Amino acid sequence: GNSVTQMEGPVTLSEEAFLTINCTYTATGYPSLFWYVQYPGEGLQLLLKATKADDKGSNKGFEATYRKETTSFHLEKGSVQVSDSAVYFCALSDRTGGFKTIFGAGTRLFVKA
Amino acid sequence: SQTIHQWPATLVQPVGSPLSLECTVEGTSNPNLYWYRQAAGRGLQLLFYSVGIGQISSEVPQNLSASRPQDRQFILSSKKLLLSDSGFYLCAWSRGENQPQHFGDGTRLSIL
């Protein structure tokens, strides 16, 4: 079945540091891939998405590239801010999974000033 | 534009009491609707999803149920709450397969 594995947290960085959160997936079909962000006490928000191999999703300085050969969708940001402190979820959706989205366990990011 | 509303935002209930959480979506028709639970510091657990009025799929057997009485309304219910039902409940909608999900602000449920 489909699954998503992302690096365990928490990840603690200083402001302006480079961020990478690793995400790998297994899927029987051709999935769309997503990153969501959850700020404390709130629901999840879509951060970026990619729908086919080699697509790059980007938003608010975050980027992730759909790598079919390594089945990965790592999240990166060149310079994090304190306001980026949140939990980040990698997710996939494909037709073989029906209407369900498979979420990773989430990675908590703390950014120190 | 589309919006999703969940209420209440916070709820404290005694063990054994009933539950009704409501979710409504505006600005779209025939959405796929979802209920998730998130335990403290944990990931998302899919509880129910619905692809149309009256169509409910249950992912986890438990003392919760869901109903979709109208196209854009999704209700999560319980006849008798357990301590283990505590958590953060999230409603979401999507347009279909391979589409992103859009989440409400959640309901924090505490069982005493």
mmCIF file of N, CA and C in Angstrom, chain A:
data_model
loop_
_atom_site.group_PDB
_atom_site.id
_atom_site.type_symbol
_atom_site.label_atom_id
_atom_site.label_comp_id
_atom_site.label_asym_id
_atom_site.label_seq_id
_atom_site.Cartn_x
_atom_site.Cartn_y
_atom_site.Cartn_z
ATOM 1 N N GLY A 1 0.818 -1.197 0.000
ATOM 2 C CA GLY A 1 0.000 0.000 0.000
ATOM 3 C C GLY A 1 0.856 1.251 0.000
ATOM 4 N N ASN A 2 0.204 2.369 -0.143
ATOM 5 C CA ASN A 2 0.916 3.649 -0.152
ATOM 6 C C ASN A 2 1.382 4.031 1.242
ATOM 7 N N SER A 3 2.520 4.693 1.320
ATOM 8 C CA SER A 3 3.017 5.155 2.616
ATOM 9 C C SER A 3 3.937 6.347 2.433
ATOM 10 N N VAL A 4 4.098 7.104 3.510
ATOM 11 C CA VAL A 4 4.978 8.270 3.530
ATOM 12 C C VAL A 4 5.838 8.197 4.782
ATOM 13 N N THR A 5 7.127 8.402 4.620
ATOM 14 C CA THR A 5 8.049 8.397 5.748
ATOM 15 C C THR A 5 8.792 9.729 5.766
ATOM 16 N N GLN A 6 8.761 10.412 6.876
ATOM 17 C CA GLN A 6 9.499 11.656 6.977
ATOM 18 C C GLN A 6 10.368 11.638 8.221
ATOM 19 N N MET A 7 11.391 12.470 8.190
ATOM 20 C CA MET A 7 12.368 12.443 9.265
ATOM 21 C C MET A 7 11.708 12.830 10.584
ATOM 22 N N GLU A 8 12.207 12.170 11.640
ATOM 23 C CA GLU A 8 11.657 12.457 12.944
ATOM 24 C C GLU A 8 12.191 13.778 13.446
ATOM 25 N N GLY A 9 11.391 14.438 14.222
ATOM 26 C CA GLY A 9 11.835 15.674 14.834
ATOM 27 C C GLY A 9 12.074 15.472 16.316
ATOM 28 N N PRO A 10 12.179 16.548 17.049
ATOM 29 C CA PRO A 10 12.114 17.897 16.479
ATOM 30 C C PRO A 10 13.419 18.325 15.826
ATOM 31 N N VAL A 11 13.294 19.247 14.909
ATOM 32 C CA VAL A 11 14.448 19.876 14.282
ATOM 33 C C VAL A 11 14.572 21.273 14.876
ATOM 34 N N THR A 12 15.742 21.587 15.395
ATOM 35 C CA THR A 12 15.974 22.907 15.988
ATOM 36 C C THR A 12 17.058 23.617 15.202
ATOM 37 N N LEU A 13 16.737 24.815 14.715
ATOM 38 C CA LEU A 13 17.678 25.593 13.921
ATOM 39 C C LEU A 13 17.741 27.022 14.429
ATOM 40 N N SER A 14 18.818 27.683 14.140
ATOM 41 C CA SER A 14 18.918 29.113 14.403
ATOM 42 C C SER A 14 18.353 29.877 13.218
ATOM 43 N N GLU A 15 17.887 31.077 13.485
ATOM 44 C CA GLU A 15 17.349 31.918 12.412
ATOM 45 C C GLU A 15 18.385 32.070 11.299
ATOM 46 N N GLU A 16 17.917 32.053 10.060
ATOM 47 C CA GLU A 16 18.709 32.177 8.831
ATOM 48 C C GLU A 16 19.449 30.903 8.460
ATOM 49 N N ALA A 17 19.270 29.835 9.202
ATOM 50 C CA ALA A 17 19.905 28.558 8.837
ATOM 51 C C ALA A 17 19.157 27.918 7.673
ATOM 52 N N PHE A 18 19.828 26.930 7.038
ATOM 53 C CA PHE A 18 19.229 26.194 5.934
ATOM 54 C C PHE A 18 18.435 25.015 6.484
ATOM 55 N N LEU A 19 17.254 24.818 5.909
ATOM 56 C CA LEU A 19 16.366 23.753 6.372
ATOM 57 C C LEU A 19 16.217 22.675 5.317
ATOM 58 N N THR A 20 16.328 21.421 5.759
ATOM 59 C CA THR A 20 15.915 20.280 4.954
ATOM 60 C C THR A 20 15.113 19.347 5.833
ATOM 61 N N ILE A 21 13.935 18.971 5.365
ATOM 62 C CA ILE A 21 13.146 17.930 6.022
ATOM 63 C C ILE A 21 12.946 16.832 4.982
ATOM 64 N N ASN A 22 13.463 15.652 5.294
ATOM 65 C CA ASN A 22 13.412 14.552 4.340
ATOM 66 C C ASN A 22 12.056 13.866 4.329
ATOM 67 N N CYS A 23 11.631 13.490 3.109
ATOM 68 C CA CYS A 23 10.385 12.753 2.931
ATOM 69 C C CYS A 23 10.570 11.755 1.811
ATOM 70 N N THR A 24 10.252 10.499 2.068
ATOM 71 C CA THR A 24 10.243 9.478 1.022
ATOM 72 C C THR A 24 8.880 8.809 1.013
ATOM 73 N N TYR A 25 8.540 8.226 -0.119
ATOM 74 C CA TYR A 25 7.206 7.642 -0.242
ATOM 75 C C TYR A 25 7.264 6.312 -0.976
ATOM 76 N N THR A 26 6.222 5.524 -0.791
ATOM 77 C CA THR A 26 5.971 4.352 -1.626
ATOM 78 C C THR A 26 4.550 4.487 -2.152
ATOM 79 N N ALA A 27 4.390 4.198 -3.419
ATOM 80 C CA ALA A 27 3.074 4.312 -4.035
ATOM 81 C C ALA A 27 2.979 3.352 -5.204
ATOM 82 N N THR A 28 1.810 2.789 -5.394
ATOM 83 C CA THR A 28 1.620 1.857 -6.494
ATOM 84 C C THR A 28 1.267 2.567 -7.788
ATOM 85 N N GLY A 29 0.797 3.799 -7.677
ATOM 86 C CA GLY A 29 0.405 4.542 -8.872
ATOM 87 C C GLY A 29 1.345 5.697 -9.134
ATOM 88 N N TYR A 30 0.798 6.792 -9.632
ATOM 89 C CA TYR A 30 1.564 8.001 -9.918
ATOM 90 C C TYR A 30 0.993 9.120 -9.044
ATOM 91 N N PRO A 31 1.540 9.244 -7.849
ATOM 92 C CA PRO A 31 0.893 10.138 -6.878
ATOM 93 C C PRO A 31 1.168 11.611 -7.113
ATOM 94 N N SER A 32 0.305 12.427 -6.562
ATOM 95 C CA SER A 32 0.610 13.841 -6.328
ATOM 96 C C SER A 32 1.194 13.920 -4.921
ATOM 97 N N LEU A 33 2.131 14.836 -4.745
ATOM 98 C CA LEU A 33 2.828 14.978 -3.464
ATOM 99 C C LEU A 33 2.596 16.367 -2.897
ATOM 100 N N PHE A 34 2.522 16.444 -1.580
ATOM 101 C CA PHE A 34 2.176 17.695 -0.911
ATOM 102 C C PHE A 34 3.045 17.880 0.338
ATOM 103 N N TRP A 35 3.234 19.136 0.690
ATOM 104 C CA TRP A 35 3.704 19.502 2.017
ATOM 105 C C TRP A 35 2.660 20.416 2.635
ATOM 106 N N TYR A 36 2.303 20.074 3.899
ATOM 107 C CA TYR A 36 1.389 20.887 4.678
ATOM 108 C C TYR A 36 2.143 21.420 5.889
ATOM 109 N N VAL A 37 1.661 22.563 6.407
ATOM 110 C CA VAL A 37 2.239 23.142 7.615
ATOM 111 C C VAL A 37 1.120 23.357 8.637
ATOM 112 N N GLN A 38 1.439 23.067 9.890
ATOM 113 C CA GLN A 38 0.467 23.254 10.975
ATOM 114 C C GLN A 38 1.094 24.123 12.055
ATOM 115 N N TYR A 39 0.543 25.318 12.240
ATOM 116 C CA TYR A 39 0.982 26.209 13.315
ATOM 117 C C TYR A 39 0.248 25.825 14.598
ATOM 118 N N PRO A 40 0.798 26.148 15.738
ATOM 119 C CA PRO A 40 0.206 25.718 17.017
ATOM 120 C C PRO A 40 -1.268 26.073 17.132
ATOM 121 N N GLY A 41 -2.067 25.076 17.481
ATOM 122 C CA GLY A 41 -3.487 25.292 17.716
ATOM 123 C C GLY A 41 -4.330 25.469 16.477
ATOM 124 N N GLU A 42 -3.758 25.249 15.302
ATOM 125 C CA GLU A 42 -4.491 25.469 14.056
ATOM 126 C C GLU A 42 -4.602 24.190 13.244
ATOM 127 N N GLY A 43 -5.415 24.253 12.194
ATOM 128 C CA GLY A 43 -5.485 23.153 11.251
ATOM 129 C C GLY A 43 -4.302 23.177 10.302
ATOM 130 N N LEU A 44 -4.237 22.193 9.408
ATOM 131 C CA LEU A 44 -3.151 22.141 8.438
ATOM 132 C C LEU A 44 -3.435 23.075 7.274
ATOM 133 N N GLN A 45 -2.351 23.644 6.731
ATOM 134 C CA GLN A 45 -2.465 24.480 5.536
ATOM 135 C C GLN A 45 -1.576 23.873 4.454
ATOM 136 N N LEU A 46 -2.085 23.868 3.239
ATOM 137 C CA LEU A 46 -1.263 23.410 2.126
ATOM 138 C C LEU A 46 -0.112 24.389 1.914
ATOM 139 N N LEU A 47 1.113 23.883 1.907
ATOM 140 C CA LEU A 47 2.284 24.725 1.715
ATOM 141 C C LEU A 47 2.718 24.706 0.245
ATOM 142 N N LEU A 48 2.839 23.513 -0.322
ATOM 143 C CA LEU A 48 3.187 23.399 -1.733
ATOM 144 C C LEU A 48 2.824 22.002 -2.236
ATOM 145 N N LYS A 49 2.837 21.851 -3.550
ATOM 146 C CA LYS A 49 2.488 20.561 -4.132
ATOM 147 C C LYS A 49 3.245 20.344 -5.442
ATOM 148 N N ALA A 50 3.310 19.076 -5.845
ATOM 149 C CA ALA A 50 3.876 18.710 -7.140
ATOM 150 C C ALA A 50 3.093 17.516 -7.661
ATOM 151 N N THR A 51 2.765 17.541 -8.929
ATOM 152 C CA THR A 51 1.865 16.520 -9.447
ATOM 153 C C THR A 51 2.536 15.495 -10.351
ATOM 154 N N LYS A 52 3.777 15.744 -10.776
ATOM 155 C CA LYS A 52 4.442 14.741 -11.601
ATOM 156 C C LYS A 52 5.948 14.820 -11.410
ATOM 157 N N ALA A 53 6.619 13.785 -11.870
ATOM 158 C CA ALA A 53 8.063 13.682 -11.673
ATOM 159 C C ALA A 53 8.783 14.920 -12.210
ATOM 160 N N ASP A 54 9.772 15.372 -11.417
ATOM 161 C CA ASP A 54 10.638 16.519 -11.714
ATOM 162 C C ASP A 54 9.951 17.865 -11.506
ATOM 163 N N ASP A 55 8.676 17.858 -11.150
ATOM 164 C CA ASP A 55 8.015 19.119 -10.790
ATOM 165 C C ASP A 55 8.653 19.670 -9.525
ATOM 166 N N LYS A 56 8.740 20.995 -9.454
ATOM 167 C CA LYS A 56 9.179 21.641 -8.223
ATOM 168 C C LYS A 56 8.027 22.472 -7.698
ATOM 169 N N GLY A 57 7.613 22.194 -6.476
ATOM 170 C CA GLY A 57 6.628 23.030 -5.809
ATOM 171 C C GLY A 57 7.355 24.076 -4.983
ATOM 172 N N SER A 58 6.780 25.280 -4.912
ATOM 173 C CA SER A 58 7.433 26.319 -4.116
ATOM 174 C C SER A 58 6.394 27.285 -3.576
ATOM 175 N N ASN A 59 6.693 27.838 -2.395
ATOM 176 C CA ASN A 59 5.787 28.782 -1.749
ATOM 177 C C ASN A 59 6.487 29.354 -0.528
ATOM 178 N N LYS A 60 6.412 30.652 -0.347
ATOM 179 C CA LYS A 60 6.940 31.335 0.849
ATOM 180 C C LYS A 60 8.411 31.006 1.099
ATOM 181 N N GLY A 61 9.192 30.774 0.069
ATOM 182 C CA GLY A 61 10.610 30.470 0.221
ATOM 183 C C GLY A 61 10.905 28.993 0.396
ATOM 184 N N PHE A 62 9.872 28.170 0.557
ATOM 185 C CA PHE A 62 10.035 26.720 0.662
ATOM 186 C C PHE A 62 9.983 26.100 -0.734
ATOM 187 N N GLU A 63 10.756 25.024 -0.912
ATOM 188 C CA GLU A 63 10.764 24.307 -2.177
ATOM 189 C C GLU A 63 10.825 22.807 -1.927
ATOM 190 N N ALA A 64 10.272 22.046 -2.883
ATOM 191 C CA ALA A 64 10.425 20.589 -2.847
ATOM 192 C C ALA A 64 10.327 20.085 -4.278
ATOM 193 N N THR A 65 11.177 19.141 -4.640
ATOM 194 C CA THR A 65 11.192 18.600 -5.995
ATOM 195 C C THR A 65 10.775 17.136 -5.966
ATOM 196 N N TYR A 66 9.880 16.788 -6.844
ATOM 197 C CA TYR A 66 9.332 15.426 -6.973
ATOM 198 C C TYR A 66 10.374 14.566 -7.678
ATOM 199 N N ARG A 67 11.016 13.670 -6.927
ATOM 200 C CA ARG A 67 12.072 12.815 -7.488
ATOM 201 C C ARG A 67 11.567 11.383 -7.559
ATOM 202 N N LYS A 68 11.175 10.966 -8.749
ATOM 203 C CA LYS A 68 10.607 9.632 -8.910
ATOM 204 C C LYS A 68 11.679 8.563 -8.736
ATOM 205 N N GLU A 69 12.901 8.860 -9.179
ATOM 206 C CA GLU A 69 13.948 7.837 -9.126
ATOM 207 C C GLU A 69 14.353 7.497 -7.700
ATOM 208 N N THR A 70 14.228 8.463 -6.807
ATOM 209 C CA THR A 70 14.564 8.204 -5.397
ATOM 210 C C THR A 70 13.311 8.186 -4.523
ATOM 211 N N THR A 71 12.159 8.267 -5.135
ATOM 212 C CA THR A 71 10.856 8.357 -4.436
ATOM 213 C C THR A 71 10.942 9.296 -3.239
ATOM 214 N N SER A 72 11.358 10.522 -3.529
ATOM 215 C CA SER A 72 11.546 11.492 -2.456
ATOM 216 C C SER A 72 10.899 12.823 -2.805
ATOM 217 N N PHE A 73 10.645 13.602 -1.753
ATOM 218 C CA PHE A 73 10.033 14.932 -1.923
ATOM 219 C C PHE A 73 10.498 15.765 -0.724
ATOM 220 N N HIS A 74 11.780 16.049 -0.656
ATOM 221 C CA HIS A 74 12.375 16.732 0.496
ATOM 222 C C HIS A 74 12.024 18.212 0.503
ATOM 223 N N LEU A 75 11.710 18.726 1.675
ATOM 224 C CA LEU A 75 11.362 20.138 1.827
ATOM 225 C C LEU A 75 12.622 20.929 2.186
ATOM 226 N N GLU A 76 12.828 22.076 1.516
ATOM 227 C CA GLU A 76 14.005 22.906 1.771
ATOM 228 C C GLU A 76 13.613 24.370 1.863
ATOM 229 N N LYS A 77 14.405 25.092 2.665
ATOM 230 C CA LYS A 77 14.294 26.544 2.691
ATOM 231 C C LYS A 77 15.672 27.100 2.983
ATOM 232 N N GLY A 78 16.053 28.110 2.255
ATOM 233 C CA GLY A 78 17.413 28.621 2.348
ATOM 234 C C GLY A 78 17.709 29.363 3.638
ATOM 235 N N SER A 79 16.715 30.018 4.211
ATOM 236 C CA SER A 79 16.959 30.849 5.384
ATOM 237 C C SER A 79 15.676 30.879 6.217
ATOM 238 N N VAL A 80 15.658 30.122 7.305
ATOM 239 C CA VAL A 80 14.423 30.024 8.089
ATOM 240 C C VAL A 80 14.277 31.218 9.035
ATOM 241 N N GLN A 81 13.045 31.479 9.381
ATOM 242 C CA GLN A 81 12.706 32.545 10.326
ATOM 243 C C GLN A 81 12.003 31.945 11.537
ATOM 244 N N VAL A 82 11.969 32.700 12.606
ATOM 245 C CA VAL A 82 11.281 32.230 13.814
ATOM 246 C C VAL A 82 9.832 31.869 13.502
ATOM 247 N N SER A 83 9.228 32.637 12.610
ATOM 248 C CA SER A 83 7.824 32.411 12.254
ATOM 249 C C SER A 83 7.600 31.107 11.481
ATOM 250 N N ASP A 84 8.662 30.438 11.070
ATOM 251 C CA ASP A 84 8.527 29.145 10.393
ATOM 252 C C ASP A 84 8.374 27.991 11.381
ATOM 253 N N SER A 85 8.494 28.268 12.656
ATOM 254 C CA SER A 85 8.327 27.234 13.674
ATOM 255 C C SER A 85 6.919 26.658 13.585
ATOM 256 N N ALA A 86 6.840 25.362 13.352
ATOM 257 C CA ALA A 86 5.558 24.707 13.101
ATOM 258 C C ALA A 86 5.823 23.211 12.943
ATOM 259 N N VAL A 87 4.750 22.471 12.662
ATOM 260 C CA VAL A 87 4.896 21.053 12.302
ATOM 261 C C VAL A 87 4.639 20.918 10.806
ATOM 262 N N TYR A 88 5.503 20.179 10.135
ATOM 263 C CA TYR A 88 5.420 20.019 8.682
ATOM 264 C C TYR A 88 5.074 18.564 8.353
ATOM 265 N N PHE A 89 4.076 18.404 7.479
ATOM 266 C CA PHE A 89 3.607 17.074 7.086
ATOM 267 C C PHE A 89 3.814 16.884 5.595
ATOM 268 N N CYS A 90 4.439 15.771 5.252
ATOM 269 C CA CYS A 90 4.535 15.342 3.868
ATOM 270 C C CYS A 90 3.347 14.424 3.583
ATOM 271 N N ALA A 91 2.801 14.456 2.368
ATOM 272 C CA ALA A 91 1.614 13.662 2.077
ATOM 273 C C ALA A 91 1.551 13.287 0.611
ATOM 274 N N LEU A 92 0.833 12.213 0.315
ATOM 275 C CA LEU A 92 0.618 11.829 -1.081
ATOM 276 C C LEU A 92 -0.820 11.423 -1.308
ATOM 277 N N SER A 93 -1.223 11.547 -2.565
ATOM 278 C CA SER A 93 -2.553 11.135 -2.963
ATOM 279 C C SER A 93 -2.455 10.571 -4.369
ATOM 280 N N ASP A 94 -3.053 9.409 -4.587
ATOM 281 C CA ASP A 94 -3.103 8.906 -5.952
ATOM 282 C C ASP A 94 -4.381 8.124 -6.181
ATOM 283 N N ARG A 95 -4.641 7.782 -7.427
ATOM 284 C CA ARG A 95 -5.926 7.180 -7.785
ATOM 285 C C ARG A 95 -6.090 5.804 -7.173
ATOM 286 N N THR A 96 -4.982 5.083 -6.989
ATOM 287 C CA THR A 96 -5.121 3.745 -6.410
ATOM 288 C C THR A 96 -5.522 3.820 -4.935
ATOM 289 N N GLY A 97 -5.275 4.982 -4.309
ATOM 290 C CA GLY A 97 -5.664 5.163 -2.911
ATOM 291 C C GLY A 97 -7.078 5.690 -2.766
ATOM 292 N N GLY A 98 -7.764 5.827 -3.882
ATOM 293 C CA GLY A 98 -9.113 6.372 -3.814
ATOM 294 C C GLY A 98 -9.073 7.839 -3.464
ATOM 295 N N PHE A 99 -9.927 8.231 -2.570
ATOM 296 C CA PHE A 99 -10.023 9.638 -2.225
ATOM 297 C C PHE A 99 -9.262 9.978 -0.955
ATOM 298 N N LYS A 100 -8.410 9.063 -0.520
ATOM 299 C CA LYS A 100 -7.685 9.304 0.718
ATOM 300 C C LYS A 100 -6.314 9.900 0.435
ATOM 301 N N THR A 101 -5.858 10.720 1.350
ATOM 302 C CA THR A 101 -4.496 11.242 1.338
ATOM 303 C C THR A 101 -3.734 10.558 2.456
ATOM 304 N N ILE A 102 -2.515 10.122 2.147
ATOM 305 C CA ILE A 102 -1.657 9.491 3.145
ATOM 306 C C ILE A 102 -0.694 10.542 3.685
ATOM 307 N N PHE A 103 -0.705 10.739 4.989
ATOM 308 C CA PHE A 103 0.155 11.732 5.623
ATOM 309 C C PHE A 103 1.319 11.064 6.340
ATOM 310 N N GLY A 104 2.469 11.732 6.310
ATOM 311 C CA GLY A 104 3.568 11.327 7.172
ATOM 312 C C GLY A 104 3.264 11.698 8.611
ATOM 313 N N ALA A 105 4.164 11.312 9.512
ATOM 314 C CA ALA A 105 3.927 11.507 10.947
ATOM 315 C C ALA A 105 4.132 12.954 11.385
ATOM 316 N N GLY A 106 4.713 13.770 10.526
ATOM 317 C CA GLY A 106 4.945 15.173 10.889
ATOM 318 C C GLY A 106 6.330 15.374 11.482
ATOM 319 N N THR A 107 6.909 16.532 11.194
ATOM 320 C CA THR A 107 8.215 16.921 11.743
ATOM 321 C C THR A 107 8.087 18.302 12.364
ATOM 322 N N ARG A 108 8.381 18.363 13.652
ATOM 323 C CA ARG A 108 8.279 19.660 14.342
ATOM 324 C C ARG A 108 9.566 20.439 14.141
ATOM 325 N N LEU A 109 9.430 21.697 13.758
ATOM 326 C CA LEU A 109 10.571 22.593 13.550
ATOM 327 C C LEU A 109 10.520 23.724 14.575
ATOM 328 N N PHE A 110 11.627 23.898 15.294
ATOM 329 C CA PHE A 110 11.801 25.049 16.186
ATOM 330 C C PHE A 110 12.901 25.932 15.588
ATOM 331 N N VAL A 111 12.617 27.208 15.450
ATOM 332 C CA VAL A 111 13.630 28.149 14.985
ATOM 333 C C VAL A 111 13.897 29.150 16.095
ATOM 334 N N LYS A 112 15.189 29.242 16.484
ATOM 335 C CA LYS A 112 15.588 30.142 17.574
ATOM 336 C C LYS A 112 16.088 31.462 17.004
ATOM 337 N N ALA A 113 15.734 32.535 17.696
ATOM 338 C CA ALA A 113 16.209 33.864 17.274
ATOM 339 C C ALA A 113 17.686 34.056 17.573
#
